[in-house]
């Protein structure tokens, strides 16, 4: 892959010469170094034609229709927009300010029924910061409020997929997964022991399969039980935060017994059971930088987790270093995984097509391909290098501003 382009300034001027569109327009990107999962693959000198916000054609030897607006990429790398996982974008502004935190609840009657879609703030200052890292969509996940130590809270609630496009409808798809944390932290909420939490989970699933009743044990409400119906029907995946290998095996068995669609998250010791995860066709959301044990669940954490899982045939998606301010660092993490044995193409896929496939939107986004939304990023170098920056970002064919509150404050006080 190439380094930072000497013609970065010229590319910036070429893009600035055309006013950013207020809505999706027809245009073409030429002389582009395409790097994308899927049939188009890597093309040293390619063209992308966009019509009405969707990709009409992409690859080598693609003709540009007469009179169409053209952006000359001047050999720059163009990738699909990145899709972040494990985020709280639009739900959290400052984690230490309670009034700006909407990704959790302490309501004793809301657990599985908690739904992040109702708390989304499209004007969150964290959204443009993530977008400047090339992130065009994000999976927003609920979390737990553990302030009440007496409250049993088996499930965190329902996740959603959002668009980071300026002026666009923030919510892209609601109810894309049900969050559940197991292991050490999960056991503290469910029964006080791993030996109890799996028993209690099975009891909850058995109850949820039965006709509706007036009241439920385990602090479950009728709304919670109704929210679990799609999980038990296999139409909504259960996103399980779990870390140690022994617990991962228990989750895989739970999925087999109840015919659940499972997505593992965290999974620092997943490499130890990579073949079993692959055989179960279960995807994994990971942070490849997690190699220092934060507790006894992560004693086997390894920087080669991503590479070993990919080699075993496990589909992986790589996340950032927190749920808000550091979401954009997901591409740095993919670069680290590549440095520890993950193939480069798999690193790009883990940021784009893999999360799209895992969350059921691969027919809409995740790769540069005809028919998909024109979610693309033009970079001034290798996107997995920390010093590389986007020079243009498109979401649904709309060119996005390369600014955030942070950059505007920087410009203001640098004078």
PDB file of C-alpha atoms in Angstrom, residues 132-385:
ATOM      1  CA  UNK A 132     -13.633  12.275  10.686  1.00  0.00           C
ATOM      2  CA  UNK A 133     -12.102   8.845  11.232  1.00  0.00           C
ATOM      3  CA  UNK A 134     -13.916   7.552   8.153  1.00  0.00           C
ATOM      4  CA  UNK A 135     -16.828   6.075  10.117  1.00  0.00           C
ATOM      5  CA  UNK A 136     -20.081   6.347   8.166  1.00  0.00           C
ATOM      6  CA  UNK A 137     -22.325   4.049  10.232  1.00  0.00           C
ATOM      7  CA  UNK A 138     -22.208   2.721  13.779  1.00  0.00           C
ATOM      8  CA  UNK A 139     -23.799   0.005  15.863  1.00  0.00           C
ATOM      9  CA  UNK A 140     -25.085   1.688  19.038  1.00  0.00           C
ATOM     10  CA  UNK A 141     -25.358  -0.632  22.016  1.00  0.00           C
ATOM     11  CA  UNK A 142     -26.974  -0.310  25.444  1.00  0.00           C
ATOM     12  CA  UNK A 143     -24.998  -0.666  28.661  1.00  0.00           C
ATOM     13  CA  UNK A 144     -25.741  -1.498  32.299  1.00  0.00           C
ATOM     14  CA  UNK A 145     -26.412   0.855  35.195  1.00  0.00           C
ATOM     15  CA  UNK A 146     -24.910  -0.913  38.193  1.00  0.00           C
ATOM     16  CA  UNK A 147     -25.577   1.863  40.710  1.00  0.00           C
ATOM     17  CA  UNK A 148     -28.267  -0.273  42.361  1.00  0.00           C
ATOM     18  CA  UNK A 149     -26.439  -3.363  43.593  1.00  0.00           C
ATOM     19  CA  UNK A 150     -29.704  -5.034  44.557  1.00  0.00           C
ATOM     20  CA  UNK A 151     -31.145  -4.892  41.046  1.00  0.00           C
ATOM     21  CA  UNK A 152     -31.037  -8.031  38.942  1.00  0.00           C
ATOM     22  CA  UNK A 153     -30.555  -6.996  35.337  1.00  0.00           C
ATOM     23  CA  UNK A 154     -30.032  -9.918  32.958  1.00  0.00           C
ATOM     24  CA  UNK A 155     -30.218  -7.960  29.679  1.00  0.00           C
ATOM     25  CA  UNK A 156     -29.011  -4.485  28.742  1.00  0.00           C
ATOM     26  CA  UNK A 157     -31.553  -4.009  25.920  1.00  0.00           C
ATOM     27  CA  UNK A 158     -31.779  -3.594  22.161  1.00  0.00           C
ATOM     28  CA  UNK A 159     -29.043  -2.177  19.901  1.00  0.00           C
ATOM     29  CA  UNK A 160     -29.500  -0.078  16.758  1.00  0.00           C
ATOM     30  CA  UNK A 161     -27.599   0.878  13.615  1.00  0.00           C
ATOM     31  CA  UNK A 162     -27.190   4.604  12.959  1.00  0.00           C
ATOM     32  CA  UNK A 163     -25.968   6.770  10.094  1.00  0.00           C
ATOM     33  CA  UNK A 164     -23.344   9.403  10.820  1.00  0.00           C
ATOM     34  CA  UNK A 165     -24.355  11.529   7.849  1.00  0.00           C
ATOM     35  CA  UNK A 166     -24.904  15.223   8.504  1.00  0.00           C
ATOM     36  CA  UNK A 167     -28.556  16.119   8.105  1.00  0.00           C
ATOM     37  CA  UNK A 168     -29.534  12.499   7.473  1.00  0.00           C
ATOM     38  CA  UNK A 169     -31.978  10.434   9.487  1.00  0.00           C
ATOM     39  CA  UNK A 170     -29.785   9.151  12.316  1.00  0.00           C
ATOM     40  CA  UNK A 171     -31.583   5.854  12.909  1.00  0.00           C
ATOM     41  CA  UNK A 172     -30.873   3.409  10.104  1.00  0.00           C
ATOM     42  CA  UNK A 173     -32.214   0.203  11.661  1.00  0.00           C
ATOM     43  CA  UNK A 174     -33.598  -0.494  15.126  1.00  0.00           C
ATOM     44  CA  UNK A 175     -33.530  -3.750  17.067  1.00  0.00           C
ATOM     45  CA  UNK A 176     -30.460  -5.229  15.405  1.00  0.00           C
ATOM     46  CA  UNK A 177     -29.464  -7.201  18.489  1.00  0.00           C
ATOM     47  CA  UNK A 178     -30.154  -7.903  22.165  1.00  0.00           C
ATOM     48  CA  UNK A 179     -27.293  -7.159  24.573  1.00  0.00           C
ATOM     49  CA  UNK A 180     -26.300  -9.541  27.352  1.00  0.00           C
ATOM     50  CA  UNK A 181     -23.137  -9.540  29.440  1.00  0.00           C
ATOM     51  CA  UNK A 182     -21.893 -12.760  31.012  1.00  0.00           C
ATOM     52  CA  UNK A 183     -18.698 -13.739  32.772  1.00  0.00           C
ATOM     53  CA  UNK A 184     -17.483 -12.030  35.938  1.00  0.00           C
ATOM     54  CA  UNK A 185     -19.523  -8.824  35.558  1.00  0.00           C
ATOM     55  CA  UNK A 186     -22.598 -10.637  34.287  1.00  0.00           C
ATOM     56  CA  UNK A 187     -22.532 -13.074  37.185  1.00  0.00           C
ATOM     57  CA  UNK A 188     -22.528 -10.146  39.613  1.00  0.00           C
ATOM     58  CA  UNK A 189     -25.936  -9.151  38.190  1.00  0.00           C
ATOM     59  CA  UNK A 190     -27.402 -12.623  37.680  1.00  0.00           C
ATOM     60  CA  UNK A 191     -27.240 -14.958  40.643  1.00  0.00           C
ATOM     61  CA  UNK A 192     -23.794 -13.915  41.903  1.00  0.00           C
ATOM     62  CA  UNK A 193     -22.022 -16.805  40.187  1.00  0.00           C
ATOM     63  CA  UNK A 194     -21.385 -18.194  36.718  1.00  0.00           C
ATOM     64  CA  UNK A 195     -22.871 -21.434  37.992  1.00  0.00           C
ATOM     65  CA  UNK A 196     -26.118 -19.536  38.659  1.00  0.00           C
ATOM     66  CA  UNK A 197     -26.246 -17.150  35.702  1.00  0.00           C
ATOM     67  CA  UNK A 198     -26.513 -19.848  33.043  1.00  0.00           C
ATOM     68  CA  UNK A 199     -29.193 -21.673  35.045  1.00  0.00           C
ATOM     69  CA  UNK A 200     -31.151 -18.447  35.423  1.00  0.00           C
ATOM     70  CA  UNK A 201     -30.792 -17.606  31.723  1.00  0.00           C
ATOM     71  CA  UNK A 202     -32.246 -20.973  30.793  1.00  0.00           C
ATOM     72  CA  UNK A 203     -35.139 -20.376  33.172  1.00  0.00           C
ATOM     73  CA  UNK A 204     -35.773 -16.972  31.591  1.00  0.00           C
ATOM     74  CA  UNK A 205     -35.734 -18.395  28.068  1.00  0.00           C
ATOM     75  CA  UNK A 206     -38.105 -21.197  29.101  1.00  0.00           C
ATOM     76  CA  UNK A 207     -40.497 -18.664  30.630  1.00  0.00           C
ATOM     77  CA  UNK A 208     -40.357 -16.431  27.560  1.00  0.00           C
ATOM     78  CA  UNK A 209     -41.447 -19.349  25.369  1.00  0.00           C
ATOM     79  CA  UNK A 210     -44.617 -19.848  27.404  1.00  0.00           C
ATOM     80  CA  UNK A 211     -47.917 -17.918  27.127  1.00  0.00           C
ATOM     81  CA  UNK A 212     -47.929 -14.447  28.660  1.00  0.00           C
ATOM     82  CA  UNK A 213     -48.457 -14.352  32.408  1.00  0.00           C
ATOM     83  CA  UNK A 214     -49.267 -11.544  34.840  1.00  0.00           C
ATOM     84  CA  UNK A 215     -45.901 -11.442  36.558  1.00  0.00           C
ATOM     85  CA  UNK A 216     -42.412 -12.859  36.092  1.00  0.00           C
ATOM     86  CA  UNK A 217     -39.501 -13.615  38.401  1.00  0.00           C
ATOM     87  CA  UNK A 218     -35.955 -12.270  37.975  1.00  0.00           C
ATOM     88  CA  UNK A 219     -37.155  -8.638  37.713  1.00  0.00           C
ATOM     89  CA  UNK A 220     -38.538  -9.296  34.240  1.00  0.00           C
ATOM     90  CA  UNK A 221     -41.576  -7.379  33.019  1.00  0.00           C
ATOM     91  CA  UNK A 222     -44.057  -8.388  30.331  1.00  0.00           C
ATOM     92  CA  UNK A 223     -42.296  -5.876  28.052  1.00  0.00           C
ATOM     93  CA  UNK A 224     -38.975  -7.614  28.698  1.00  0.00           C
ATOM     94  CA  UNK A 225     -40.407 -11.020  27.862  1.00  0.00           C
ATOM     95  CA  UNK A 226     -41.992  -9.650  24.676  1.00  0.00           C
ATOM     96  CA  UNK A 227     -38.614  -8.186  23.688  1.00  0.00           C
ATOM     97  CA  UNK A 228     -37.029 -11.634  24.031  1.00  0.00           C
ATOM     98  CA  UNK A 229     -39.486 -13.304  21.643  1.00  0.00           C
ATOM     99  CA  UNK A 230     -37.498 -12.339  18.482  1.00  0.00           C
ATOM    100  CA  UNK A 231     -34.304 -13.634  20.120  1.00  0.00           C
ATOM    101  CA  UNK A 232     -35.874 -17.020  20.797  1.00  0.00           C
ATOM    102  CA  UNK A 233     -37.365 -17.053  17.285  1.00  0.00           C
ATOM    103  CA  UNK A 234     -33.906 -16.513  15.813  1.00  0.00           C
ATOM    104  CA  UNK A 235     -34.848 -13.250  14.092  1.00  0.00           C
ATOM    105  CA  UNK A 236     -32.795 -11.046  16.434  1.00  0.00           C
ATOM    106  CA  UNK A 237     -29.222 -11.969  17.387  1.00  0.00           C
ATOM    107  CA  UNK A 238     -28.131 -12.144  21.002  1.00  0.00           C
ATOM    108  CA  UNK A 239     -24.957 -10.081  21.398  1.00  0.00           C
ATOM    109  CA  UNK A 240     -23.079 -11.667  24.279  1.00  0.00           C
ATOM    110  CA  UNK A 241     -20.229  -9.853  25.994  1.00  0.00           C
ATOM    111  CA  UNK A 242     -18.007 -12.643  27.225  1.00  0.00           C
ATOM    112  CA  UNK A 243     -14.268 -13.037  27.723  1.00  0.00           C
ATOM    113  CA  UNK A 244     -12.826 -16.336  28.917  1.00  0.00           C
ATOM    114  CA  UNK A 245     -12.752 -19.504  26.847  1.00  0.00           C
ATOM    115  CA  UNK A 246     -14.782 -21.590  29.320  1.00  0.00           C
ATOM    116  CA  UNK A 247     -17.625 -19.065  29.253  1.00  0.00           C
ATOM    117  CA  UNK A 248     -17.534 -18.898  25.456  1.00  0.00           C
ATOM    118  CA  UNK A 249     -18.055 -22.657  25.352  1.00  0.00           C
ATOM    119  CA  UNK A 250     -21.074 -22.304  27.650  1.00  0.00           C
ATOM    120  CA  UNK A 251     -22.515 -19.588  25.396  1.00  0.00           C
ATOM    121  CA  UNK A 252     -22.071 -21.792  22.321  1.00  0.00           C
ATOM    122  CA  UNK A 253     -23.885 -24.618  24.105  1.00  0.00           C
ATOM    123  CA  UNK A 254     -26.688 -22.257  25.148  1.00  0.00           C
ATOM    124  CA  UNK A 255     -27.043 -21.172  21.518  1.00  0.00           C
ATOM    125  CA  UNK A 256     -27.253 -24.790  20.338  1.00  0.00           C
ATOM    126  CA  UNK A 257     -29.816 -25.747  22.963  1.00  0.00           C
ATOM    127  CA  UNK A 258     -32.130 -22.806  22.242  1.00  0.00           C
ATOM    128  CA  UNK A 259     -31.293 -22.366  18.539  1.00  0.00           C
ATOM    129  CA  UNK A 260     -30.150 -18.779  19.101  1.00  0.00           C
ATOM    130  CA  UNK A 261     -28.237 -16.529  16.726  1.00  0.00           C
ATOM    131  CA  UNK A 262     -25.208 -15.460  18.722  1.00  0.00           C
ATOM    132  CA  UNK A 263     -22.676 -12.667  18.257  1.00  0.00           C
ATOM    133  CA  UNK A 264     -19.729 -12.737  20.654  1.00  0.00           C
ATOM    134  CA  UNK A 265     -18.310  -9.425  21.861  1.00  0.00           C
ATOM    135  CA  UNK A 266     -15.040  -8.871  23.711  1.00  0.00           C
ATOM    136  CA  UNK A 267     -13.982 -12.515  23.506  1.00  0.00           C
ATOM    137  CA  UNK A 268     -10.363 -11.923  24.486  1.00  0.00           C
ATOM    138  CA  UNK A 269      -9.780 -15.667  24.890  1.00  0.00           C
ATOM    139  CA  UNK A 270     -11.701 -16.602  21.736  1.00  0.00           C
ATOM    140  CA  UNK A 271      -8.488 -17.709  20.020  1.00  0.00           C
ATOM    141  CA  UNK A 272      -8.359 -20.666  22.419  1.00  0.00           C
ATOM    142  CA  UNK A 273     -11.653 -21.996  21.063  1.00  0.00           C
ATOM    143  CA  UNK A 274     -11.434 -20.571  17.532  1.00  0.00           C
ATOM    144  CA  UNK A 275     -12.302 -23.858  15.815  1.00  0.00           C
ATOM    145  CA  UNK A 276     -15.411 -24.326  17.964  1.00  0.00           C
ATOM    146  CA  UNK A 277     -16.578 -20.754  17.239  1.00  0.00           C
ATOM    147  CA  UNK A 278     -15.996 -21.290  13.521  1.00  0.00           C
ATOM    148  CA  UNK A 279     -17.888 -24.589  13.560  1.00  0.00           C
ATOM    149  CA  UNK A 280     -20.850 -22.838  15.191  1.00  0.00           C
ATOM    150  CA  UNK A 281     -20.709 -20.088  12.535  1.00  0.00           C
ATOM    151  CA  UNK A 282     -20.657 -17.405  15.233  1.00  0.00           C
ATOM    152  CA  UNK A 283     -19.113 -13.973  14.471  1.00  0.00           C
ATOM    153  CA  UNK A 284     -16.971 -12.053  16.943  1.00  0.00           C
ATOM    154  CA  UNK A 285     -16.626  -8.331  17.730  1.00  0.00           C
ATOM    155  CA  UNK A 286     -13.157  -7.658  19.098  1.00  0.00           C
ATOM    156  CA  UNK A 287     -10.629  -5.032  20.060  1.00  0.00           C
ATOM    157  CA  UNK A 288      -7.243  -6.442  18.975  1.00  0.00           C
ATOM    158  CA  UNK A 289      -5.385  -4.147  21.409  1.00  0.00           C
ATOM    159  CA  UNK A 290      -6.919  -5.919  24.399  1.00  0.00           C
ATOM    160  CA  UNK A 291      -3.979  -8.004  25.550  1.00  0.00           C
ATOM    161  CA  UNK A 292      -3.435  -6.934  29.168  1.00  0.00           C
ATOM    162  CA  UNK A 293      -5.792  -8.826  31.505  1.00  0.00           C
ATOM    163  CA  UNK A 294      -8.233  -6.451  33.214  1.00  0.00           C
ATOM    164  CA  UNK A 295      -9.477  -9.347  35.364  1.00  0.00           C
ATOM    165  CA  UNK A 296      -9.227 -13.120  35.668  1.00  0.00           C
ATOM    166  CA  UNK A 297     -11.551 -13.564  32.684  1.00  0.00           C
ATOM    167  CA  UNK A 298      -8.853 -12.212  30.359  1.00  0.00           C
ATOM    168  CA  UNK A 299      -5.717 -14.028  31.474  1.00  0.00           C
ATOM    169  CA  UNK A 300      -5.334 -15.497  27.992  1.00  0.00           C
ATOM    170  CA  UNK A 301      -5.742 -12.221  26.076  1.00  0.00           C
ATOM    171  CA  UNK A 302      -3.483 -12.068  23.013  1.00  0.00           C
ATOM    172  CA  UNK A 303      -2.576  -9.551  20.316  1.00  0.00           C
ATOM    173  CA  UNK A 304      -2.920 -12.420  17.824  1.00  0.00           C
ATOM    174  CA  UNK A 305      -6.573 -13.040  18.688  1.00  0.00           C
ATOM    175  CA  UNK A 306      -7.828 -11.508  15.426  1.00  0.00           C
ATOM    176  CA  UNK A 307      -5.332 -13.350  13.236  1.00  0.00           C
ATOM    177  CA  UNK A 308      -6.047 -16.742  14.836  1.00  0.00           C
ATOM    178  CA  UNK A 309      -9.812 -16.291  14.597  1.00  0.00           C
ATOM    179  CA  UNK A 310      -9.646 -15.215  10.946  1.00  0.00           C
ATOM    180  CA  UNK A 311      -7.379 -18.143  10.065  1.00  0.00           C
ATOM    181  CA  UNK A 312      -9.892 -20.519  11.664  1.00  0.00           C
ATOM    182  CA  UNK A 313     -12.683 -19.103   9.497  1.00  0.00           C
ATOM    183  CA  UNK A 314     -14.387 -16.907  12.096  1.00  0.00           C
ATOM    184  CA  UNK A 315     -15.955 -13.679  10.835  1.00  0.00           C
ATOM    185  CA  UNK A 316     -14.597 -10.767  12.885  1.00  0.00           C
ATOM    186  CA  UNK A 317     -15.412  -7.076  13.201  1.00  0.00           C
ATOM    187  CA  UNK A 318     -12.902  -4.731  14.815  1.00  0.00           C
ATOM    188  CA  UNK A 319     -14.003  -1.933  17.143  1.00  0.00           C
ATOM    189  CA  UNK A 320     -12.501   1.218  18.609  1.00  0.00           C
ATOM    190  CA  UNK A 321     -11.006   1.862  22.035  1.00  0.00           C
ATOM    191  CA  UNK A 322     -14.131   3.126  23.769  1.00  0.00           C
ATOM    192  CA  UNK A 323     -17.790   3.679  22.972  1.00  0.00           C
ATOM    193  CA  UNK A 324     -17.535   7.413  22.258  1.00  0.00           C
ATOM    194  CA  UNK A 325     -14.523   9.649  21.822  1.00  0.00           C
ATOM    195  CA  UNK A 326     -12.189   6.897  20.582  1.00  0.00           C
ATOM    196  CA  UNK A 327     -14.507   5.048  18.201  1.00  0.00           C
ATOM    197  CA  UNK A 328     -12.462   6.374  15.246  1.00  0.00           C
ATOM    198  CA  UNK A 329      -9.406   4.459  16.489  1.00  0.00           C
ATOM    199  CA  UNK A 330     -10.921   1.250  15.120  1.00  0.00           C
ATOM    200  CA  UNK A 331      -8.736   1.518  12.018  1.00  0.00           C
ATOM    201  CA  UNK A 332      -5.608   1.844  14.165  1.00  0.00           C
ATOM    202  CA  UNK A 333      -6.667  -1.354  15.916  1.00  0.00           C
ATOM    203  CA  UNK A 334      -7.090  -3.101  12.576  1.00  0.00           C
ATOM    204  CA  UNK A 335      -3.585  -1.968  11.655  1.00  0.00           C
ATOM    205  CA  UNK A 336      -2.251  -3.470  14.881  1.00  0.00           C
ATOM    206  CA  UNK A 337      -4.017  -6.754  14.090  1.00  0.00           C
ATOM    207  CA  UNK A 338      -2.432  -6.743  10.638  1.00  0.00           C
ATOM    208  CA  UNK A 339       0.970  -6.244  12.255  1.00  0.00           C
ATOM    209  CA  UNK A 340       0.247  -9.392  14.298  1.00  0.00           C
ATOM    210  CA  UNK A 341      -0.647 -11.648  11.387  1.00  0.00           C
ATOM    211  CA  UNK A 342      -4.127 -10.639  10.177  1.00  0.00           C
ATOM    212  CA  UNK A 343      -4.075 -10.331   6.346  1.00  0.00           C
ATOM    213  CA  UNK A 344      -4.385  -6.718   5.196  1.00  0.00           C
ATOM    214  CA  UNK A 345      -7.539  -7.383   3.167  1.00  0.00           C
ATOM    215  CA  UNK A 346      -9.117  -9.053   6.210  1.00  0.00           C
ATOM    216  CA  UNK A 347      -8.258  -5.972   8.270  1.00  0.00           C
ATOM    217  CA  UNK A 348     -10.167  -3.741   5.838  1.00  0.00           C
ATOM    218  CA  UNK A 349     -13.063  -6.195   5.724  1.00  0.00           C
ATOM    219  CA  UNK A 350     -13.242  -6.280   9.540  1.00  0.00           C
ATOM    220  CA  UNK A 351     -13.998  -2.536   9.433  1.00  0.00           C
ATOM    221  CA  UNK A 352     -16.471  -2.571   6.556  1.00  0.00           C
ATOM    222  CA  UNK A 353     -18.187  -5.604   5.046  1.00  0.00           C
ATOM    223  CA  UNK A 354     -17.869  -7.898   8.077  1.00  0.00           C
ATOM    224  CA  UNK A 355     -19.852  -5.673  10.476  1.00  0.00           C
ATOM    225  CA  UNK A 356     -22.382  -5.039   7.703  1.00  0.00           C
ATOM    226  CA  UNK A 357     -22.828  -8.794   7.223  1.00  0.00           C
ATOM    227  CA  UNK A 358     -22.906  -9.556  10.940  1.00  0.00           C
ATOM    228  CA  UNK A 359     -25.741  -7.075  11.498  1.00  0.00           C
ATOM    229  CA  UNK A 360     -27.713  -7.948   8.375  1.00  0.00           C
ATOM    230  CA  UNK A 361     -27.116  -4.902   6.169  1.00  0.00           C
ATOM    231  CA  UNK A 362     -24.467  -6.211   3.770  1.00  0.00           C
ATOM    232  CA  UNK A 363     -26.847  -5.771   0.836  1.00  0.00           C
ATOM    233  CA  UNK A 364     -26.917  -2.036   1.582  1.00  0.00           C
ATOM    234  CA  UNK A 365     -23.375  -1.140   2.660  1.00  0.00           C
ATOM    235  CA  UNK A 366     -19.922  -2.423   3.598  1.00  0.00           C
ATOM    236  CA  UNK A 367     -18.297  -2.581   0.164  1.00  0.00           C
ATOM    237  CA  UNK A 368     -17.916  -0.569  -3.014  1.00  0.00           C
ATOM    238  CA  UNK A 369     -20.239  -2.441  -5.344  1.00  0.00           C
ATOM    239  CA  UNK A 370     -23.045  -1.619  -7.795  1.00  0.00           C
ATOM    240  CA  UNK A 371     -26.387  -1.149  -6.091  1.00  0.00           C
ATOM    241  CA  UNK A 372     -25.011  -0.297  -2.664  1.00  0.00           C
ATOM    242  CA  UNK A 373     -25.189   3.069  -0.951  1.00  0.00           C
ATOM    243  CA  UNK A 374     -22.346   5.386  -1.919  1.00  0.00           C
ATOM    244  CA  UNK A 375     -20.645   5.312   1.492  1.00  0.00           C
ATOM    245  CA  UNK A 376     -16.991   5.941   0.648  1.00  0.00           C
ATOM    246  CA  UNK A 377     -13.849   7.550   2.004  1.00  0.00           C
ATOM    247  CA  UNK A 378     -10.940   9.021   0.055  1.00  0.00           C
ATOM    248  CA  UNK A 379      -7.744   8.851   2.122  1.00  0.00           C
ATOM    249  CA  UNK A 380      -4.414  10.671   1.840  1.00  0.00           C
ATOM    250  CA  UNK A 381      -2.505   7.454   2.589  1.00  0.00           C
ATOM    251  CA  UNK A 382      -2.938   3.942   3.966  1.00  0.00           C
ATOM    252  CA  UNK A 383      -6.187   3.945   6.011  1.00  0.00           C
ATOM    253  CA  UNK A 384      -4.671   1.594   8.595  1.00  0.00           C
ATOM    254  CA  UNK A 385      -1.849   4.062   9.337  1.00  0.00           C
TER     255      UNK A 385
END
